[in-house]
Structure formats: C-alpha cells, structure tokens
XYZ file of C-alpha atoms in Angstrom:
118
model
C 0.004 -0.110 0.132
C 2.872 2.521 0.434
C 4.568 1.937 -2.889
C 3.425 5.072 -4.280
C 5.495 7.221 -1.460
C 8.568 4.865 -2.054
C 8.307 5.288 -5.809
C 8.262 9.164 -5.119
C 11.191 9.018 -2.888
C 13.254 6.975 -5.184
C 12.669 9.136 -7.941
C 13.793 12.566 -6.347
C 17.260 13.726 -7.253
C 18.754 16.954 -5.623
C 15.997 19.871 -5.291
C 13.003 18.064 -4.169
C 10.679 20.754 -5.979
C 12.489 20.974 -9.078
C 10.552 20.894 -12.417
C 12.482 18.032 -13.346
C 11.653 15.920 -10.335
C 7.945 16.858 -10.579
C 8.081 15.671 -14.285
C 9.797 12.562 -13.343
C 7.294 11.789 -10.634
C 4.641 12.477 -12.889
C 5.754 10.294 -15.679
C 6.171 7.379 -13.221
C 2.850 7.831 -11.504
C 0.548 8.964 -14.113
C -0.459 5.521 -15.208
C -1.726 4.359 -11.773
C -4.508 7.109 -11.939
C -5.432 6.872 -15.865
C -8.884 5.406 -15.386
C -9.743 7.410 -12.207
C -10.337 11.455 -11.715
C -8.570 11.838 -8.353
C -9.979 15.329 -8.361
C -13.711 14.070 -8.241
C -12.952 11.956 -5.112
C -13.946 13.139 -1.672
C -10.817 11.825 0.074
C -7.450 10.525 -0.928
C -5.648 8.266 1.437
C -1.866 7.737 1.288
C -0.304 5.348 3.426
C 3.290 5.966 4.060
C 6.043 3.755 5.252
C 9.462 5.299 5.834
C 11.982 4.022 7.882
C 9.859 1.518 9.527
C 7.542 4.451 10.736
C 3.963 4.452 9.449
C 2.139 7.493 8.647
C -1.071 8.564 6.886
C -1.548 11.584 4.715
C -5.459 12.399 3.928
C -6.419 14.910 1.160
C -9.870 16.274 1.556
C -11.879 17.105 -1.626
C -8.586 17.479 -3.874
C -10.561 19.091 -6.728
C -11.464 22.009 -4.371
C -7.927 22.534 -3.650
C -7.172 22.878 -7.521
C -10.261 25.313 -7.912
C -8.999 27.420 -5.137
C -5.441 27.616 -6.286
C -6.462 28.383 -9.837
C -8.692 31.203 -8.538
C -5.878 32.587 -6.200
C -3.475 32.325 -9.256
C -5.761 34.433 -11.331
C -6.719 37.052 -8.783
C -2.910 37.515 -7.860
C -2.366 38.170 -11.591
C -5.287 40.412 -12.011
C -4.002 42.576 -8.788
C -0.359 42.739 -10.240
C -1.592 43.866 -13.360
C -3.734 46.509 -11.883
C -0.674 47.572 -9.536
C 1.591 47.945 -12.612
C -1.100 49.975 -14.473
C -1.463 52.244 -11.326
C 2.329 52.906 -10.877
C 2.605 53.633 -14.705
C -0.234 56.229 -14.182
C 1.263 57.654 -11.183
C 4.541 58.277 -12.887
C 2.858 59.848 -15.748
C 0.952 62.126 -13.302
C 4.095 63.030 -11.431
C 5.738 63.824 -14.618
C 2.911 66.280 -15.494
C 2.961 67.833 -12.208
C 6.609 68.648 -12.438
C 6.241 70.029 -15.944
C 3.388 72.179 -14.724
C 5.711 73.411 -11.767
C 7.910 74.687 -14.167
C 7.293 78.385 -15.033
C 8.947 81.337 -16.507
C 10.694 82.392 -13.285
C 12.266 78.885 -12.759
C 16.064 78.891 -13.758
C 15.358 75.365 -15.404
C 12.692 76.564 -17.440
C 14.749 79.509 -18.754
C 17.676 76.911 -19.606
C 15.154 74.633 -21.235
C 13.277 76.943 -23.130
C 9.961 76.141 -21.833
C 7.392 78.835 -22.190
C 5.517 80.321 -19.400
C 1.991 78.428 -18.430
C 0.165 81.611 -17.680
C-alpha cells in the first residue's frame, strides 16, 4: 500500500521541488490513475512507510484545492496587472506635475526654453 511514496522518494534527485523532479514523478505515477479522476474523489488516503514508521496522509476534496489555487493565481495576476497600471499612471501624473511646476521664473525653465504656462 505504500509503494506510491517509495516510488516518489526513489525518483527524487537533488532539489525536491525542481521541475525535473515533478516531471519525473508525474511520468512514473500517471498511469496509476489513468482510469480514475482523483480530483472528483472526496478523500485521497496515502499510507506512508518511511524507515519502519507508518504515517497516513489524507487529502480532503482535492478538486476544491485545485479550483481554489487556480482562483488565487488568477486573482494575484489581476492584482499585479492593476498595480502595474496604477504605477504607470502615477509616474505619468508625477511627470505632468513637475512640468506644470516649471514656470517662466524658474531657472530650469529658462535653460530648457519652456514657455510660461500663464
């Protein structure tokens, strides 16, 4: 029953969370669930035997985890895009304010040849 964990452990090399390791583990284990959609199951139970010590890992509603993670990723991406857009607008606004502050009496305005605003 704990062969899955043993198989994953034997597939790991170096960085446990590397893309190469995830791909290797998926390649080794994907045929085990080819006829079952594990994301529609209510519970997944993984018995683990490591160094003569038994542990059980239970995943409740795995499909919900995927949906929640996908939603969070989309929200973070949208928030990042909004913040980037706001930062660009703020830089443009600051640039406009600086240009408006230049007037005919400013030594910098005289050097750059900027005409008075009034």
